């Protein structure tokens, strides 16, 4: 399947909150839908889920208008919605039947997913008696109970310890490898980097960056170097580079362990290294800069107060 969101717009009253959102995601891959609070992620997801309508644009599945009522979609919202005073089993079976499973099939799927999450012993316990991590695993079980082809995950790792996070990571990766189409929204960039080949960063209701994550990292790292010294602090090294290398580079950022610089000319790398050696800088590291997704996100969406 190929899901395409084209020029999606949404207004609430006189305020337009989405100004033409566009991105694409295909089966067997995960798209990281990123943005600060209020950027438009949840609004986009709600239009996709047909919670409300957009004011413009179109959503296509394999080139045809997308009707979410005709497809099984697993949705894990950031605001959890299960029933705390109901037992785990009865509400999972109920939700499975609401989404088209027969009672027998819903029970089989419930048992399968509780076992996969490692929480079968809580089947007859009220949800409110479980730890936060185990409640989160129940939430993911209800997301997957109908074997959806499309999975939308909004902050799935919120509040989880490392052990429970690993279980959820394994399950999500299994779904991607089984050919599911996954949209993954999170502020935890390390998880996005693990799962997502493609990203779309929203800021003020617009897509400010989208595409293949590896290619984006390569582009952001282009013409930038990381330099660190065994003898000089990053602040001292940064001042030296500013004073004596300004014809070759520009200091962009001083980190706690290194300095990031931008070459003024593509061929300057060897000249910079030669001059560092000539000035007897005791180098700890000298190499190409590979930005983290967090670095990219801050640069593209970090202008809000």
mmCIF file of C-alpha atoms in Angstrom:
data_model
loop_
_atom_site.group_PDB
_atom_site.id
_atom_site.type_symbol
_atom_site.label_atom_id
_atom_site.label_comp_id
_atom_site.label_asym_id
_atom_site.label_seq_id
_atom_site.Cartn_x
_atom_site.Cartn_y
_atom_site.Cartn_z
ATOM 1 C CA UNK A 1 0.000 0.000 0.000
ATOM 2 C CA UNK A 2 1.028 3.566 -0.641
ATOM 3 C CA UNK A 3 -0.564 6.317 1.445
ATOM 4 C CA UNK A 4 -0.272 9.859 0.095
ATOM 5 C CA UNK A 5 -1.271 13.019 1.934
ATOM 6 C CA UNK A 6 -1.411 15.892 -0.536
ATOM 7 C CA UNK A 7 -1.739 19.578 0.366
ATOM 8 C CA UNK A 8 -3.837 18.902 3.477
ATOM 9 C CA UNK A 9 -5.359 22.006 5.057
ATOM 10 C CA UNK A 10 -7.409 22.544 8.192
ATOM 11 C CA UNK A 11 -8.918 25.602 9.829
ATOM 12 C CA UNK A 12 -10.650 26.040 13.165
ATOM 13 C CA UNK A 13 -12.773 29.139 12.807
ATOM 14 C CA UNK A 14 -10.643 31.836 11.195
ATOM 15 C CA UNK A 15 -7.381 30.155 12.204
ATOM 16 C CA UNK A 16 -5.695 27.889 9.681
ATOM 17 C CA UNK A 17 -3.623 25.296 11.551
ATOM 18 C CA UNK A 18 -2.539 23.147 8.590
ATOM 19 C CA UNK A 19 -1.246 25.082 5.588
ATOM 20 C CA UNK A 20 -0.865 22.320 3.019
ATOM 21 C CA UNK A 21 0.683 19.189 4.546
ATOM 22 C CA UNK A 22 2.119 16.619 2.118
ATOM 23 C CA UNK A 23 3.977 13.354 2.718
ATOM 24 C CA UNK A 24 3.988 9.709 1.568
ATOM 25 C CA UNK A 25 4.447 6.390 3.378
ATOM 26 C CA UNK A 26 4.434 2.836 1.998
ATOM 27 C CA UNK A 27 3.855 -0.664 3.380
ATOM 28 C CA UNK A 28 6.887 -2.198 5.056
ATOM 29 C CA UNK A 29 8.234 1.171 6.138
ATOM 30 C CA UNK A 30 7.698 3.588 8.990
ATOM 31 C CA UNK A 31 7.334 7.333 8.657
ATOM 32 C CA UNK A 32 8.365 9.524 11.581
ATOM 33 C CA UNK A 33 5.822 12.354 11.860
ATOM 34 C CA UNK A 34 7.627 14.929 13.986
ATOM 35 C CA UNK A 35 6.966 18.382 15.362
ATOM 36 C CA UNK A 36 6.754 20.394 18.533
ATOM 37 C CA UNK A 37 3.512 20.630 20.489
ATOM 38 C CA UNK A 38 0.989 22.494 18.362
ATOM 39 C CA UNK A 39 2.819 21.873 15.089
ATOM 40 C CA UNK A 40 -0.130 19.987 13.572
ATOM 41 C CA UNK A 41 0.734 16.300 14.077
ATOM 42 C CA UNK A 42 -2.392 15.305 15.991
ATOM 43 C CA UNK A 43 -4.648 17.325 13.674
ATOM 44 C CA UNK A 44 -3.135 15.524 10.686
ATOM 45 C CA UNK A 45 -3.655 12.136 12.327
ATOM 46 C CA UNK A 46 -7.260 12.950 13.234
ATOM 47 C CA UNK A 47 -8.067 13.929 9.657
ATOM 48 C CA UNK A 48 -6.431 10.705 8.478
ATOM 49 C CA UNK A 49 -8.592 8.767 10.954
ATOM 50 C CA UNK A 50 -11.717 10.693 9.805
ATOM 51 C CA UNK A 51 -12.314 12.113 13.281
ATOM 52 C CA UNK A 52 -12.969 15.372 11.451
ATOM 53 C CA UNK A 53 -12.596 16.604 7.897
ATOM 54 C CA UNK A 54 -9.875 18.736 6.390
ATOM 55 C CA UNK A 55 -10.715 21.981 4.593
ATOM 56 C CA UNK A 56 -8.581 21.159 1.591
ATOM 57 C CA UNK A 57 -6.234 18.624 0.096
ATOM 58 C CA UNK A 58 -6.672 14.912 -0.473
ATOM 59 C CA UNK A 59 -5.605 11.592 1.046
ATOM 60 C CA UNK A 60 -4.958 8.736 -1.385
ATOM 61 C CA UNK A 61 -4.333 5.035 -0.880
ATOM 62 C CA UNK A 62 -2.774 3.367 -3.922
ATOM 63 C CA UNK A 63 -3.854 6.332 -6.002
ATOM 64 C CA UNK A 64 -7.527 6.266 -4.927
ATOM 65 C CA UNK A 65 -9.368 8.400 -2.329
ATOM 66 C CA UNK A 66 -8.743 6.908 1.113
ATOM 67 C CA UNK A 67 -11.769 5.855 3.196
ATOM 68 C CA UNK A 68 -10.559 4.766 6.669
ATOM 69 C CA UNK A 69 -13.854 2.939 7.316
ATOM 70 C CA UNK A 70 -12.911 0.386 4.664
ATOM 71 C CA UNK A 71 -9.557 -0.517 6.226
ATOM 72 C CA UNK A 72 -8.318 -1.940 9.495
ATOM 73 C CA UNK A 73 -6.296 0.770 11.222
ATOM 74 C CA UNK A 74 -4.514 0.260 14.515
ATOM 75 C CA UNK A 75 -4.345 3.562 16.370
ATOM 76 C CA UNK A 76 -2.483 4.179 19.617
ATOM 77 C CA UNK A 77 -3.335 7.755 20.672
ATOM 78 C CA UNK A 78 -1.125 9.790 22.983
ATOM 79 C CA UNK A 79 -4.093 10.197 25.327
ATOM 80 C CA UNK A 80 -4.888 6.633 26.338
ATOM 81 C CA UNK A 81 -8.529 5.536 26.217
ATOM 82 C CA UNK A 82 -9.045 2.123 27.820
ATOM 83 C CA UNK A 83 -11.377 1.446 30.736
ATOM 84 C CA UNK A 84 -9.503 1.302 34.066
ATOM 85 C CA UNK A 85 -12.212 -0.577 35.983
ATOM 86 C CA UNK A 86 -12.769 -3.273 33.341
ATOM 87 C CA UNK A 87 -10.678 -6.414 33.117
ATOM 88 C CA UNK A 88 -7.999 -6.569 30.454
ATOM 89 C CA UNK A 89 -9.617 -9.499 28.643
ATOM 90 C CA UNK A 90 -13.187 -8.224 28.489
ATOM 91 C CA UNK A 91 -12.268 -4.851 27.038
ATOM 92 C CA UNK A 92 -9.804 -6.249 24.508
ATOM 93 C CA UNK A 93 -12.426 -8.756 23.303
ATOM 94 C CA UNK A 94 -15.037 -5.992 23.215
ATOM 95 C CA UNK A 95 -12.782 -3.679 21.185
ATOM 96 C CA UNK A 96 -11.860 -6.508 18.827
ATOM 97 C CA UNK A 97 -15.532 -7.234 18.168
ATOM 98 C CA UNK A 98 -16.248 -3.535 17.637
ATOM 99 C CA UNK A 99 -13.685 -3.643 14.851
ATOM 100 C CA UNK A 100 -15.267 -6.602 13.098
ATOM 101 C CA UNK A 101 -13.917 -9.750 14.766
ATOM 102 C CA UNK A 102 -16.224 -12.525 15.914
ATOM 103 C CA UNK A 103 -16.209 -13.348 19.628
ATOM 104 C CA UNK A 104 -14.048 -16.472 19.187
ATOM 105 C CA UNK A 105 -11.532 -14.703 16.949
ATOM 106 C CA UNK A 106 -11.382 -11.704 19.272
ATOM 107 C CA UNK A 107 -10.624 -13.974 22.247
ATOM 108 C CA UNK A 108 -7.911 -15.829 20.310
ATOM 109 C CA UNK A 109 -6.301 -12.546 19.245
ATOM 110 C CA UNK A 110 -6.519 -11.168 22.782
ATOM 111 C CA UNK A 111 -4.685 -14.210 24.185
ATOM 112 C CA UNK A 112 -2.082 -14.082 21.404
ATOM 113 C CA UNK A 113 -1.194 -10.456 22.033
ATOM 114 C CA UNK A 114 -1.189 -10.689 25.820
ATOM 115 C CA UNK A 115 1.207 -13.600 25.535
ATOM 116 C CA UNK A 116 3.393 -11.699 23.044
ATOM 117 C CA UNK A 117 3.520 -8.735 25.428
ATOM 118 C CA UNK A 118 4.377 -10.994 28.360
ATOM 119 C CA UNK A 119 1.286 -10.094 30.385
ATOM 120 C CA UNK A 120 -0.964 -13.166 30.049
ATOM 121 C CA UNK A 121 -1.209 -13.458 33.833
ATOM 122 C CA UNK A 122 -3.092 -10.151 33.960
ATOM 123 C CA UNK A 123 -5.871 -11.286 31.627
ATOM 124 C CA UNK A 124 -8.540 -11.226 34.359
ATOM 125 C CA UNK A 125 -7.205 -8.243 36.263
ATOM 126 C CA UNK A 126 -8.721 -4.781 36.136
ATOM 127 C CA UNK A 127 -6.594 -2.442 34.064
ATOM 128 C CA UNK A 128 -6.168 0.054 36.917
ATOM 129 C CA UNK A 129 -4.354 -2.574 39.023
ATOM 130 C CA UNK A 130 -1.528 -2.909 36.470
ATOM 131 C CA UNK A 131 1.679 -0.892 36.425
ATOM 132 C CA UNK A 132 1.942 1.957 33.934
ATOM 133 C CA UNK A 133 4.263 -0.095 31.749
ATOM 134 C CA UNK A 134 1.899 -3.057 31.635
ATOM 135 C CA UNK A 135 -1.059 -0.780 30.933
ATOM 136 C CA UNK A 136 0.905 0.565 27.984
ATOM 137 C CA UNK A 137 1.437 -2.971 26.691
ATOM 138 C CA UNK A 138 -2.320 -3.563 26.917
ATOM 139 C CA UNK A 139 -2.794 -0.366 24.903
ATOM 140 C CA UNK A 140 -0.506 -1.700 22.182
ATOM 141 C CA UNK A 141 -2.327 -5.053 22.259
ATOM 142 C CA UNK A 142 -5.626 -3.296 21.513
ATOM 143 C CA UNK A 143 -3.930 -1.399 18.681
ATOM 144 C CA UNK A 144 -2.886 -4.666 17.011
ATOM 145 C CA UNK A 145 -5.768 -6.967 17.980
ATOM 146 C CA UNK A 146 -7.411 -6.764 14.517
ATOM 147 C CA UNK A 147 -4.160 -7.367 12.590
ATOM 148 C CA UNK A 148 -4.307 -3.909 10.971
ATOM 149 C CA UNK A 149 -2.565 -3.098 7.695
ATOM 150 C CA UNK A 150 -2.020 0.487 8.833
ATOM 151 C CA UNK A 151 -0.665 1.354 12.285
ATOM 152 C CA UNK A 152 -0.520 4.851 13.790
ATOM 153 C CA UNK A 153 1.493 5.196 16.988
ATOM 154 C CA UNK A 154 1.475 8.462 18.945
ATOM 155 C CA UNK A 155 4.142 8.523 21.707
ATOM 156 C CA UNK A 156 4.058 4.733 22.280
ATOM 157 C CA UNK A 157 7.089 4.736 24.613
ATOM 158 C CA UNK A 158 5.918 7.450 26.987
ATOM 159 C CA UNK A 159 6.887 6.561 30.561
ATOM 160 C CA UNK A 160 8.225 3.066 29.843
ATOM 161 C CA UNK A 161 11.246 1.504 31.519
ATOM 162 C CA UNK A 162 14.014 0.003 29.315
ATOM 163 C CA UNK A 163 12.716 -3.592 29.593
ATOM 164 C CA UNK A 164 9.165 -2.726 28.522
ATOM 165 C CA UNK A 165 10.512 -0.368 25.858
ATOM 166 C CA UNK A 166 12.485 -3.244 24.339
ATOM 167 C CA UNK A 167 9.385 -5.447 24.162
ATOM 168 C CA UNK A 168 7.443 -2.713 22.394
ATOM 169 C CA UNK A 169 10.375 -2.032 20.047
ATOM 170 C CA UNK A 170 10.523 -5.697 19.066
ATOM 171 C CA UNK A 171 6.771 -5.830 18.397
ATOM 172 C CA UNK A 172 6.785 -2.655 16.285
ATOM 173 C CA UNK A 173 9.768 -3.851 14.244
ATOM 174 C CA UNK A 174 7.979 -7.162 13.646
ATOM 175 C CA UNK A 175 4.981 -5.263 12.279
ATOM 176 C CA UNK A 176 7.184 -3.245 9.917
ATOM 177 C CA UNK A 177 8.946 -6.398 8.710
ATOM 178 C CA UNK A 178 5.550 -8.036 8.101
ATOM 179 C CA UNK A 179 4.770 -5.282 5.597
ATOM 180 C CA UNK A 180 2.564 -3.051 7.704
ATOM 181 C CA UNK A 181 2.365 0.668 6.980
ATOM 182 C CA UNK A 182 3.431 2.540 10.112
ATOM 183 C CA UNK A 183 3.177 6.216 11.060
ATOM 184 C CA UNK A 184 5.194 6.892 14.178
ATOM 185 C CA UNK A 185 4.936 10.137 16.124
ATOM 186 C CA UNK A 186 7.251 10.796 19.048
ATOM 187 C CA UNK A 187 9.412 13.410 20.734
ATOM 188 C CA UNK A 188 11.947 10.675 21.567
ATOM 189 C CA UNK A 189 14.196 11.007 18.545
ATOM 190 C CA UNK A 190 16.310 7.933 19.312
ATOM 191 C CA UNK A 191 13.262 5.702 18.774
ATOM 192 C CA UNK A 192 12.373 7.467 15.537
ATOM 193 C CA UNK A 193 15.898 6.842 14.261
ATOM 194 C CA UNK A 194 15.547 3.125 15.075
ATOM 195 C CA UNK A 195 12.251 2.624 13.244
ATOM 196 C CA UNK A 196 11.861 5.179 10.514
ATOM 197 C CA UNK A 197 13.362 5.311 7.048
ATOM 198 C CA UNK A 198 11.371 8.430 6.185
ATOM 199 C CA UNK A 199 10.532 11.510 8.240
ATOM 200 C CA UNK A 200 8.297 14.548 7.924
ATOM 201 C CA UNK A 201 8.963 17.462 10.296
ATOM 202 C CA UNK A 202 6.063 19.846 10.880
ATOM 203 C CA UNK A 203 6.428 23.391 12.144
ATOM 204 C CA UNK A 204 3.578 25.914 12.429
ATOM 205 C CA UNK A 205 1.310 23.696 10.321
ATOM 206 C CA UNK A 206 3.756 23.205 7.462
ATOM 207 C CA UNK A 207 6.138 20.420 6.445
ATOM 208 C CA UNK A 208 9.556 22.056 6.784
ATOM 209 C CA UNK A 209 11.552 18.910 5.958
ATOM 210 C CA UNK A 210 10.685 15.473 4.613
ATOM 211 C CA UNK A 211 12.292 12.522 2.884
ATOM 212 C CA UNK A 212 14.707 9.656 3.413
ATOM 213 C CA UNK A 213 16.371 10.022 6.825
ATOM 214 C CA UNK A 214 19.787 8.765 5.675
ATOM 215 C CA UNK A 215 19.823 11.212 2.770
ATOM 216 C CA UNK A 216 18.723 14.064 5.030
ATOM 217 C CA UNK A 217 21.522 13.280 7.491
ATOM 218 C CA UNK A 218 24.037 13.152 4.656
ATOM 219 C CA UNK A 219 22.865 16.530 3.368
ATOM 220 C CA UNK A 220 22.943 18.128 6.826
ATOM 221 C CA UNK A 221 26.446 16.776 7.436
ATOM 222 C CA UNK A 222 27.766 18.055 4.123
ATOM 223 C CA UNK A 223 30.521 20.673 4.414
ATOM 224 C CA UNK A 224 30.641 20.268 8.204
ATOM 225 C CA UNK A 225 33.446 18.840 10.335
ATOM 226 C CA UNK A 226 33.806 17.792 13.966
ATOM 227 C CA UNK A 227 37.088 18.684 15.652
ATOM 228 C CA UNK A 228 38.254 17.965 19.208
ATOM 229 C CA UNK A 229 41.575 18.336 21.001
ATOM 230 C CA UNK A 230 43.210 16.366 23.805
ATOM 231 C CA UNK A 231 44.799 19.506 25.297
ATOM 232 C CA UNK A 232 42.321 22.313 24.627
ATOM 233 C CA UNK A 233 38.753 22.616 25.815
ATOM 234 C CA UNK A 234 36.105 23.023 23.094
ATOM 235 C CA UNK A 235 35.846 26.709 24.065
ATOM 236 C CA UNK A 236 39.607 27.219 23.696
ATOM 237 C CA UNK A 237 39.696 25.296 20.430
ATOM 238 C CA UNK A 238 36.746 27.265 19.120
ATOM 239 C CA UNK A 239 38.506 30.568 19.833
ATOM 240 C CA UNK A 240 41.672 29.364 18.089
ATOM 241 C CA UNK A 241 39.695 28.258 15.032
ATOM 242 C CA UNK A 242 37.909 31.631 14.940
ATOM 243 C CA UNK A 243 41.193 33.523 15.200
ATOM 244 C CA UNK A 244 43.436 31.631 12.766
ATOM 245 C CA UNK A 245 41.165 29.553 10.492
ATOM 246 C CA UNK A 246 38.524 32.103 9.512
ATOM 247 C CA UNK A 247 39.650 31.977 5.879
ATOM 248 C CA UNK A 248 38.843 28.235 5.748
ATOM 249 C CA UNK A 249 35.937 27.670 8.098
ATOM 250 C CA UNK A 250 33.215 29.071 10.302
ATOM 251 C CA UNK A 251 32.639 27.821 13.829
ATOM 252 C CA UNK A 252 28.986 26.780 14.051
ATOM 253 C CA UNK A 253 28.623 25.149 17.446
ATOM 254 C CA UNK A 254 30.713 24.417 20.509
ATOM 255 C CA UNK A 255 29.632 21.195 22.200
ATOM 256 C CA UNK A 256 30.761 19.811 25.542
ATOM 257 C CA UNK A 257 33.381 17.597 23.876
ATOM 258 C CA UNK A 258 33.994 19.050 20.389
ATOM 259 C CA UNK A 259 33.560 21.898 17.936
ATOM 260 C CA UNK A 260 31.373 21.748 14.824
ATOM 261 C CA UNK A 261 32.609 23.867 11.915
ATOM 262 C CA UNK A 262 31.408 24.532 8.388
ATOM 263 C CA UNK A 263 33.977 24.501 5.588
ATOM 264 C CA UNK A 264 33.886 27.616 3.412
ATOM 265 C CA UNK A 265 34.986 25.593 0.382
ATOM 266 C CA UNK A 266 34.394 21.859 -0.267
ATOM 267 C CA UNK A 267 38.128 21.215 -0.804
ATOM 268 C CA UNK A 268 39.137 22.812 2.515
ATOM 269 C CA UNK A 269 39.132 19.608 4.583
ATOM 270 C CA UNK A 270 42.751 18.649 3.880
ATOM 271 C CA UNK A 271 43.943 22.258 4.187
ATOM 272 C CA UNK A 272 42.258 22.540 7.596
ATOM 273 C CA UNK A 273 43.878 19.311 8.759
ATOM 274 C CA UNK A 274 47.305 20.362 7.482
ATOM 275 C CA UNK A 275 47.097 23.674 9.322
ATOM 276 C CA UNK A 276 45.946 22.010 12.543
ATOM 277 C CA UNK A 277 48.955 19.711 12.381
ATOM 278 C CA UNK A 278 51.269 22.605 11.524
ATOM 279 C CA UNK A 279 49.994 24.523 14.560
ATOM 280 C CA UNK A 280 50.618 21.381 16.664
ATOM 281 C CA UNK A 281 47.031 20.999 17.781
ATOM 282 C CA UNK A 282 46.904 17.692 19.680
ATOM 283 C CA UNK A 283 43.892 16.267 17.833
ATOM 284 C CA UNK A 284 41.552 13.814 19.524
ATOM 285 C CA UNK A 285 39.112 13.666 16.607
ATOM 286 C CA UNK A 286 38.871 15.182 13.145
ATOM 287 C CA UNK A 287 36.192 14.000 10.761
ATOM 288 C CA UNK A 288 32.910 14.540 8.955
ATOM 289 C CA UNK A 289 29.953 15.631 11.030
ATOM 290 C CA UNK A 290 27.026 13.195 11.129
ATOM 291 C CA UNK A 291 24.069 14.939 12.751
ATOM 292 C CA UNK A 292 21.605 13.151 14.992
ATOM 293 C CA UNK A 293 17.910 13.438 14.230
ATOM 294 C CA UNK A 294 17.671 15.581 17.345
ATOM 295 C CA UNK A 295 20.195 18.048 15.847
ATOM 296 C CA UNK A 296 18.187 18.203 12.616
ATOM 297 C CA UNK A 297 14.886 18.604 14.456
ATOM 298 C CA UNK A 298 16.185 21.486 16.596
ATOM 299 C CA UNK A 299 17.553 23.264 13.517
ATOM 300 C CA UNK A 300 14.316 22.919 11.528
ATOM 301 C CA UNK A 301 11.672 23.250 14.267
ATOM 302 C CA UNK A 302 13.449 24.983 17.141
ATOM 303 C CA UNK A 303 12.412 28.551 16.425
ATOM 304 C CA UNK A 304 9.424 28.616 18.745
ATOM 305 C CA UNK A 305 9.543 30.369 22.092
#
